[in-house]
Coordinates of C-alpha atoms and ligand atoms in Angstrom, one line a residue:
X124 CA 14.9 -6.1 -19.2
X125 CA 18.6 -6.6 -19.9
X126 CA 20.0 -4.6 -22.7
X127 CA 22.2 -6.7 -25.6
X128 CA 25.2 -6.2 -23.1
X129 CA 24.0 -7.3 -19.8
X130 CA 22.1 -10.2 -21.5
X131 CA 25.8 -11.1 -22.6
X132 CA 27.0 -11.3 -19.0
X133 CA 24.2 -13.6 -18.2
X134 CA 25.2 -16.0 -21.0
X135 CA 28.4 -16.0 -19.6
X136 CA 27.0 -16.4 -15.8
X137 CA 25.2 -19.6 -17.1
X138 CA 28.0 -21.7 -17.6
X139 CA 29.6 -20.2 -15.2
X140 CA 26.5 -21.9 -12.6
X141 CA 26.1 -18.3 -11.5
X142 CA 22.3 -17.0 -11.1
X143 CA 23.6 -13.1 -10.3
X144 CA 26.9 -10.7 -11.1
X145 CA 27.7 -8.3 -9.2
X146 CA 29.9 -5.5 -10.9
X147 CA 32.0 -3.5 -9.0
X148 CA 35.2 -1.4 -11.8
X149 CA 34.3 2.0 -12.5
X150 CA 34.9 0.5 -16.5
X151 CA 32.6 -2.5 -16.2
X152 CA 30.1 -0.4 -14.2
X153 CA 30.5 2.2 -16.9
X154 CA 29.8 -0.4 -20.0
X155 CA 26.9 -2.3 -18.5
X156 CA 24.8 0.8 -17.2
X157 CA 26.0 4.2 -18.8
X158 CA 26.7 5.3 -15.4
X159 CA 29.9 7.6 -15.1
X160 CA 30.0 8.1 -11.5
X161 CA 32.8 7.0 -9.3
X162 CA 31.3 5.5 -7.0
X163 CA 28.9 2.5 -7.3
X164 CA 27.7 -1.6 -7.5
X165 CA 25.6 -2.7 -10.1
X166 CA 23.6 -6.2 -9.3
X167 CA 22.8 -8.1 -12.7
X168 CA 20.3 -10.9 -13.0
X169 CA 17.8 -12.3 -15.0
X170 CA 14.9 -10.5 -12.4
X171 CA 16.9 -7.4 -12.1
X172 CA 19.2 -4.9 -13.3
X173 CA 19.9 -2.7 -10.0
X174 CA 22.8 0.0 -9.6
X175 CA 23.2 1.1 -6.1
X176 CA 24.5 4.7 -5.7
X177 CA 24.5 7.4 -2.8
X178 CA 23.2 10.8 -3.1
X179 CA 25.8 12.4 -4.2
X180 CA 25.0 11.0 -7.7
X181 CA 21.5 10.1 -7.6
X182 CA 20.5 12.5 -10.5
X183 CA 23.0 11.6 -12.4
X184 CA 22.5 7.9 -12.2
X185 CA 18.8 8.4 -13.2
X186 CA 20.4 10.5 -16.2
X187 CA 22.7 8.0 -17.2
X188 CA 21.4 4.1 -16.5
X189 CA 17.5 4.7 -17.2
X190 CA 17.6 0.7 -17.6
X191 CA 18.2 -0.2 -13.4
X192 CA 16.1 0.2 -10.9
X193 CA 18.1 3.1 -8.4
X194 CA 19.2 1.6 -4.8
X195 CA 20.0 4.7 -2.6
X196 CA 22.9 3.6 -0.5
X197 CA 23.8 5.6 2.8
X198 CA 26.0 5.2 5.8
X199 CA 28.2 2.0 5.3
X200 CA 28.1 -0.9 2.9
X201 CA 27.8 -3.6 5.7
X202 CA 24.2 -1.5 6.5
X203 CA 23.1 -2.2 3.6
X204 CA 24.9 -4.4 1.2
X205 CA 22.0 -7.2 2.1
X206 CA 19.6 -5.0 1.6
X207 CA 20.5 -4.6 -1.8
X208 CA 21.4 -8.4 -2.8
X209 CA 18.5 -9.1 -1.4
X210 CA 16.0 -7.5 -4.0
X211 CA 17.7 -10.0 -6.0
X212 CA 17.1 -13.4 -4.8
X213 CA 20.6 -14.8 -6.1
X214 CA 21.6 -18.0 -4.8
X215 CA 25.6 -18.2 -6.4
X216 CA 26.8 -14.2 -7.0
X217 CA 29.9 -13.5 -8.7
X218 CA 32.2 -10.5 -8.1
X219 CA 35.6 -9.3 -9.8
X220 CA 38.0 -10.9 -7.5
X221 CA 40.7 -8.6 -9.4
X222 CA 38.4 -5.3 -7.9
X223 CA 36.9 -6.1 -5.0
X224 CA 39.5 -6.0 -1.9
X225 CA 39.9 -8.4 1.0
X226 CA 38.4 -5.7 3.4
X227 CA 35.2 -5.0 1.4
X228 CA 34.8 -9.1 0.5
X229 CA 34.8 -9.0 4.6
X230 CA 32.5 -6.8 4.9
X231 CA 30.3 -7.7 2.6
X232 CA 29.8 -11.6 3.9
X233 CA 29.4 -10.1 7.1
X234 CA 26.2 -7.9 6.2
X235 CA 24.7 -11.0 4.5
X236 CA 25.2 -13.3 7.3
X237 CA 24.1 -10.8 9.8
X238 CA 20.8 -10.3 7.4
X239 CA 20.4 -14.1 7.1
X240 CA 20.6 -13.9 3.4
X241 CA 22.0 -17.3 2.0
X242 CA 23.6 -15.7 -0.9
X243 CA 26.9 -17.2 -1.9
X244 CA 29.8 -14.7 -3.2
X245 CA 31.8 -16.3 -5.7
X246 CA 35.1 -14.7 -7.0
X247 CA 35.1 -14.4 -10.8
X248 CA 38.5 -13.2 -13.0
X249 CA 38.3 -10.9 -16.0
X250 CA 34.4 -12.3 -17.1
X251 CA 33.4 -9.0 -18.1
X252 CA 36.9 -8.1 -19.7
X253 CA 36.6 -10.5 -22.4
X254 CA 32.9 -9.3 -23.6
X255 CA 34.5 -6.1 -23.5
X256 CA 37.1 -7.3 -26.3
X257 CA 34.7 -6.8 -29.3
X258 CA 33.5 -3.0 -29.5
X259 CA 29.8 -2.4 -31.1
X260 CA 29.8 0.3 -33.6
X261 CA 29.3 3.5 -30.9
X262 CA 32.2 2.2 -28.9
X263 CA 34.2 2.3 -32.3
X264 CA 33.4 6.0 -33.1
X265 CA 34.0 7.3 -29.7
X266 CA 38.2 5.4 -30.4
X267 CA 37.6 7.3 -34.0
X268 CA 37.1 10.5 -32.6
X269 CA 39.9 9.9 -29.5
X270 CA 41.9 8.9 -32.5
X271 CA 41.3 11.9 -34.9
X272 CA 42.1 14.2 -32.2
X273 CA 45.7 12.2 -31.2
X274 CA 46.4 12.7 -34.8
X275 CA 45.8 16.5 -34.4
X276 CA 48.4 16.2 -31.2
X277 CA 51.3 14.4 -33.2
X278 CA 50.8 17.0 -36.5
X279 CA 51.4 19.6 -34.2
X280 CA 54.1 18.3 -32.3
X281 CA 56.1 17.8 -35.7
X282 CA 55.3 21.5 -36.7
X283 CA 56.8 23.1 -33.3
X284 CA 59.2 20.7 -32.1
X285 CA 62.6 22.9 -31.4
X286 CA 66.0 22.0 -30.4
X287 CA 66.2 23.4 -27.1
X288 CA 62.8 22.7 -26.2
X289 CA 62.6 20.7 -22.7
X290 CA 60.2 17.7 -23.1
X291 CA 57.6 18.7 -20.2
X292 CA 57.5 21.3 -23.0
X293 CA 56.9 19.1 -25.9
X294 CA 54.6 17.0 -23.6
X295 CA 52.6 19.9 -22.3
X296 CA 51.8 21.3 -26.2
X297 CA 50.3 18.2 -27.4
X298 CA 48.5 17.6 -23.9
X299 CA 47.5 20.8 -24.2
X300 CA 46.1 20.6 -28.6
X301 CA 44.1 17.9 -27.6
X302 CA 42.2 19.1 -24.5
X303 CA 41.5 22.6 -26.9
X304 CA 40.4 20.1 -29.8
X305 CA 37.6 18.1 -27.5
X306 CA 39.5 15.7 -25.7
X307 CA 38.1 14.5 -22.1
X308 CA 41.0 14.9 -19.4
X309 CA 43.4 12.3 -21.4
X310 CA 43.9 8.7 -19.3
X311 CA 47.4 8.4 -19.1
X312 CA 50.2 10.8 -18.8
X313 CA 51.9 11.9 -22.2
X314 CA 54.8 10.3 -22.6
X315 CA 58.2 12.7 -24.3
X316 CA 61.2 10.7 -24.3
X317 CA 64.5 12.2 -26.0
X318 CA 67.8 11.3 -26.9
X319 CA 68.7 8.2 -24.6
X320 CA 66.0 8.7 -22.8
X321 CA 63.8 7.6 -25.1
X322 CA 65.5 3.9 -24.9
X323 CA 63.0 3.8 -21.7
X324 CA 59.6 2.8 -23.5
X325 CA 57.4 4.3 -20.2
X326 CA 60.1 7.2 -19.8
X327 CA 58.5 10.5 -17.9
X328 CA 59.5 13.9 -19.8
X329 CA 62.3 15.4 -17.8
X330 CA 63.4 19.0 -18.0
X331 CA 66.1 17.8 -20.8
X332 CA 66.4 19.8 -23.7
X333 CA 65.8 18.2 -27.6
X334 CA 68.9 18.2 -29.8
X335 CA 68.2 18.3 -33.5
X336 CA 68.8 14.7 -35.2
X337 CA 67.7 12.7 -32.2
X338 CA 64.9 10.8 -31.6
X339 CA 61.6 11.8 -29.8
X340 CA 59.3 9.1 -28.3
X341 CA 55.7 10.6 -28.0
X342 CA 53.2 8.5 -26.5
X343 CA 49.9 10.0 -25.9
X344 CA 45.5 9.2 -25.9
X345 CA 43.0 11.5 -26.1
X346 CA 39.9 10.5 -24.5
X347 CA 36.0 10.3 -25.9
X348 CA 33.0 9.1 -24.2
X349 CA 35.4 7.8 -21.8
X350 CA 37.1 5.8 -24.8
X351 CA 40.7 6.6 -25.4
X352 CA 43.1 6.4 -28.0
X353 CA 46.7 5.1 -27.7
X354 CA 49.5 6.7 -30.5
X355 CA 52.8 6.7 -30.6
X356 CA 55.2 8.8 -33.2
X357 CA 58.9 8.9 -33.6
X358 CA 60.0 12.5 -34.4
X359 CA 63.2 14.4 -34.8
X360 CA 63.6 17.9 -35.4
X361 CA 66.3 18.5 -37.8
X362 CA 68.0 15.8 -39.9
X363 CA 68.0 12.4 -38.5
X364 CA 71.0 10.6 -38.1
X365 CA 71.6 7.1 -39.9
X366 CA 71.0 4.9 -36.8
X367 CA 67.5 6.7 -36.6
X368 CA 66.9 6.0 -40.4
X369 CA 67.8 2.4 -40.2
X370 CA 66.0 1.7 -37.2
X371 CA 63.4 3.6 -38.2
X372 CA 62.6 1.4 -41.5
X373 CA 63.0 -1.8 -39.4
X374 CA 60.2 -0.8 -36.9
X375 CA 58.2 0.5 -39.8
X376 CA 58.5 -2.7 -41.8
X377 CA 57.6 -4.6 -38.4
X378 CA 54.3 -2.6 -37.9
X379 CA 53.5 -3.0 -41.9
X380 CA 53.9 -6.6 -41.2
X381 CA 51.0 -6.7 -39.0
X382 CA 48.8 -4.7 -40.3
X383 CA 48.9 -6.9 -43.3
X384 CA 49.7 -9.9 -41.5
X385 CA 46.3 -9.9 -39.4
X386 CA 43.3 -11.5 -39.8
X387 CA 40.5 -12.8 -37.9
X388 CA 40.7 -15.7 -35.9
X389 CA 44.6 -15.6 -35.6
X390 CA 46.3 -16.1 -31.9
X391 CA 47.2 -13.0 -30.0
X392 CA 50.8 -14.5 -30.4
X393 CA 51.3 -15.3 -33.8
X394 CA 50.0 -11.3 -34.6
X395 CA 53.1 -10.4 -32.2
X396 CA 55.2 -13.0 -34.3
X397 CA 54.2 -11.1 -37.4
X398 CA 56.0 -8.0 -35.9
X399 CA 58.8 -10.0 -34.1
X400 CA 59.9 -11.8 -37.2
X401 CA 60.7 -8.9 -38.9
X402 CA 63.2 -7.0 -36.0
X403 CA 64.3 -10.6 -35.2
X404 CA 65.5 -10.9 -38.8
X405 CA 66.8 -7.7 -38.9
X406 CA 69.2 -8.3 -36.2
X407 CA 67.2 -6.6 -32.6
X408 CA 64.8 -9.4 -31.8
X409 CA 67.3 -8.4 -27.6
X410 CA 65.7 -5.0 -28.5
X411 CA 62.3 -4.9 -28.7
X412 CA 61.4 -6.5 -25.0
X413 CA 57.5 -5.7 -24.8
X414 CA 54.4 -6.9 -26.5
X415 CA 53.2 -5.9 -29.9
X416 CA 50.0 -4.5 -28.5
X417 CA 46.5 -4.5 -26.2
X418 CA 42.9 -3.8 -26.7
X419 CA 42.1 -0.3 -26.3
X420 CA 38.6 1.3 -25.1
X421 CA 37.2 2.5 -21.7
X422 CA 41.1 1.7 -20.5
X423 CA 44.3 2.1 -22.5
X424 CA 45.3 -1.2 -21.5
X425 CA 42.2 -3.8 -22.2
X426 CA 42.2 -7.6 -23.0
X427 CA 43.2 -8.5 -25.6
X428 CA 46.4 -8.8 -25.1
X429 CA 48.9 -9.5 -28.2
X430 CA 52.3 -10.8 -26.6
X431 CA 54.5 -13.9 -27.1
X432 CA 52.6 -15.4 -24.1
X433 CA 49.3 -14.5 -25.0
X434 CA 46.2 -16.9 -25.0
X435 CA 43.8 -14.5 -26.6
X436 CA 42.8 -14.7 -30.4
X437 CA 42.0 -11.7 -32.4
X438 CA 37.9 -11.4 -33.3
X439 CA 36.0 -9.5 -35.5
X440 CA 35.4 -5.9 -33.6
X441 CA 38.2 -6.4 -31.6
X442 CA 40.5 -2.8 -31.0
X443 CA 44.3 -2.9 -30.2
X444 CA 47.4 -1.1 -30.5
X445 CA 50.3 -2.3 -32.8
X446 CA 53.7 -1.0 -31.6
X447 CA 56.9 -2.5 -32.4
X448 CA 59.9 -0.6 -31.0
X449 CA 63.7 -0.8 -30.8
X450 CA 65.3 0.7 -27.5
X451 CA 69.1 0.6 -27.8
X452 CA 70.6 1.5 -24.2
X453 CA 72.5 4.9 -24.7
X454 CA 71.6 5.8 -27.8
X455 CA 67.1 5.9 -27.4
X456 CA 64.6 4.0 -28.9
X457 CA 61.9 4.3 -32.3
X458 CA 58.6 2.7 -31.6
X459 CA 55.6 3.2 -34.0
X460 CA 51.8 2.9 -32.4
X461 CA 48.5 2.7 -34.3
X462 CA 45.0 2.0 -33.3
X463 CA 43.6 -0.3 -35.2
X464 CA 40.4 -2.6 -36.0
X465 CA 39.7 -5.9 -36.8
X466 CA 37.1 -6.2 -39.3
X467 CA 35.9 -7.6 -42.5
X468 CA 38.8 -9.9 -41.8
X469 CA 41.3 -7.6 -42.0
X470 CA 43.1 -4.6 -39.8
X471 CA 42.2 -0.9 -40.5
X472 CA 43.9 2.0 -39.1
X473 CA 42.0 4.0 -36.8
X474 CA 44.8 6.8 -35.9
X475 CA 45.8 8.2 -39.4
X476 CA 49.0 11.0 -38.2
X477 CA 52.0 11.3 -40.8
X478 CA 54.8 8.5 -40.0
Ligands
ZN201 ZN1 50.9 4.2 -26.3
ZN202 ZN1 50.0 1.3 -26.2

C-alpha cells in the first residue's frame, strides 16, 4: 500500500498521464522510502512500491523501507533494469530528467528493448521537489533540532572569537561544537568570511587572521535525520565600526520585514520584495545581488525558491531561509540568516542564536 507520501506522487503522476515513477536522487529516494543508502531506484505505482538495492545494503534497506518489496540488483543495470520495471507493468514511467544522466537513460532503454518490455521512459523535472516543499510535522522537528544545535555553534563562536584567530580556525570551532552536540556530518562546508572577504557571500575561510571591529560572515547547518539547518550570523570581536552598525540595522530591518511581512499564499517574489524594499530604500538595493531565501530540508538548497524571479508561492508547512545581506567590495559584507516556518499563516523562527 502506498504511504501518505507516495500516494502524493501518484496524484501527481495522474495528471501527469503517467501509470509508474521511477525515483532515482539519493533525497527523493530517501523521502519516499526511509532508505539512507547511496545507492538505489525506487519503482512507484499504484500495484507496487519496489526499491531495488545490491547487497551491499540489503539489511539495511529491509531496516529502513519495510513498505517495498526488496529487488536484489547485481552485476550491471542493463542485466537487470527490465527485470525490475517489469514486476511493475507500467505503460508511461517517469524519471528525474535533472538525475538520471544520458549514459544511464541509454542504458536503460536498451535493457527494456532487449527484454521486450514496452515500457515508455518519460523525462519528468522537479515532480517530487515540489511535494517536498511542505514538511509534515517529523520533517519539522528533525530542522528544529539541526536548528537548536546551529544555534549552539554561533553562541560559541561569539564567546571565542579572537583577533588574531585565522578563519579555518573560527570555521573549524563551530564545525567542530556541532558535530560534539549531535550533529550528522554537516551538508555544506562552514562558511568564515572576514574583513573584505566577507563581501564574497560563498567566501571559503582562508588562513587570514580576524581584526577586532570587522565583520565576520558565518554560514553554517547542522544536520538531523538527514535534515539540515541553514544560519547565518554577523559577528565582530571587539567594537564595531560605524559602517558595520549602519549596515547592520539596514539588513536587520530587511529580515524583520519579512518575517512580519509573510503570510500564506504570497508569491516567492513579493516575500523577496518585502526584504528588497527595505535595502533598496536605504540606499544598497546594487548591494544585496542574491535571493532572500530557499526551502530547507533533506538539501540546504530545496524548492522553494524566494527570488525576484521566482514562480513559487509560499504554503502552509513550507521551510526556508530569510537572508538579506549587504556586500560592499573592499570593505565585507553583513547578511543575517534564519530558518523559518510558515504556519498558522504567519513565519516563525526556527533558529533562535542572539543577533
Ligand atoms: Zn546559509
Ligand atoms: Zn541559505
Amino acid at each position: 500500500m502506498p504511504n501518505n507520501r507516495s500516494g502524493k506522487l501518484l496524484d501527481k503522476l495522474d495528471q501527469s498521464n503517467l501509470d509508474g515513477f521511477l525515483v532515482s536522487s539519493p533525497h527523493n529516494r530517501k523521502y519516499f522510502s526511509g532508505f539512507s543508502g547511496s545507492s538505489g531506484l525506487l519503482l512507484i505505482s499504484r500495484q507496487a512500491l519496489i526499491l531495488s538495492t545490491d547487497f551491499r545494503y540489503w539489511e539495511q534497506a529491509q531496516n529502513e523501507a519495510p513498505g517495498y518489496t526488496l529487488y536484489r540488483a547485481s552485476k550491471g543495470l542493463k542485466e537487470w533494469f527490465a527485470e525490475f520495471i517489469g514486476q511493475a507493468n507500467v505503460a508511461r514511467l517517469g524519471f528525474e530528467s535533472t538525475d538520471i544522466t544520458v549514459e544511464c537513460l541509454n542504458t536503460m532503454r536498451k535493457s527494456l528493448k532487449k527484454a521486450g518490455v514496452a515500457t515508455r521512459l518519460v523525462s519528468t523535472r522537479n515532480l517530487c521537489d515540489k511535494l517536498r516543499m511542505a514538511k509534515d510535522e517529523t520533517e519539522i522537528a528533525m530542522i528544529k533540532k539541526a536548528a537548536s544545535i546551529s544555534d549552539l555553534a554561533a553562541e560559541h563562536a561569539r564567546s571565542i572569537v579572537r583577533a588574531g584567530m585565522s578563519e579555518i580556525e573560527l570555521a573549524w570551532e563551530v564545525e567542530k561544537i556541532m558535530r560534539q552536540n549531535g550533529s550528522e556530518p554537516v551538508g555544506f562546508s562552514v562558511i568564515c568570511a572576514s574583513g573584505p572577504n566577507s563581501a564574497l557571500p560563498h567566501a571559503k575561510p582562508t588562513q587570514r587572521l580576524i581584526n577586532s571591529g570587522e565583520p565576520i560572515v558565518l554560514d553554517f547547518g547542522a544536520c538531523s535525520g538527514g535534515y539540515t539547518s541553514d544560519l547565518t550570523r554577523t559577528i565582530c570581536c571587539g567594537e564595531p565600526d560605524s559602517q558595520f552598525k549602519k549596515l547592520y540595522n539596514i539588513v536587520l530591518s530587511a529580515q524583520q520585514a519579512a518575517i512580519e511581512g509573510i503570510y500564506t499564499g504570497i508569491k516567492a517574489s513579493a516575500a523577496d520584495k518585502l526584504a528588497r524594499q527595505v535595502i533598496e530604500d536605504a540606499g544598497y538595493g546594487d548591494y544585496f545581488g542574491h535571493s532572500l531565501g530557499h526551502g530547507i530540508g533533506l538539501e540546504v538548497h530545496e524548492a522553494p525558491f524566494l527570488g525576484p524571479t521566482s514562480d513559487d508561492k509560499l504554503e502552509e508547512g513550507m521551510v526556508f531561509t530569510i537572508e538579506p545581506g549587504i556586500y560592499l567590495p573592499g570593505w565585507g559584507g553583513i547578511r543575517i540568516e534564519d530558518d523559518a516556518l510558515l504556519q498558522n499563516n504567519k513565519v516563525t523562527l526556527l533558529s533562535m542564536a542572539t543577533k
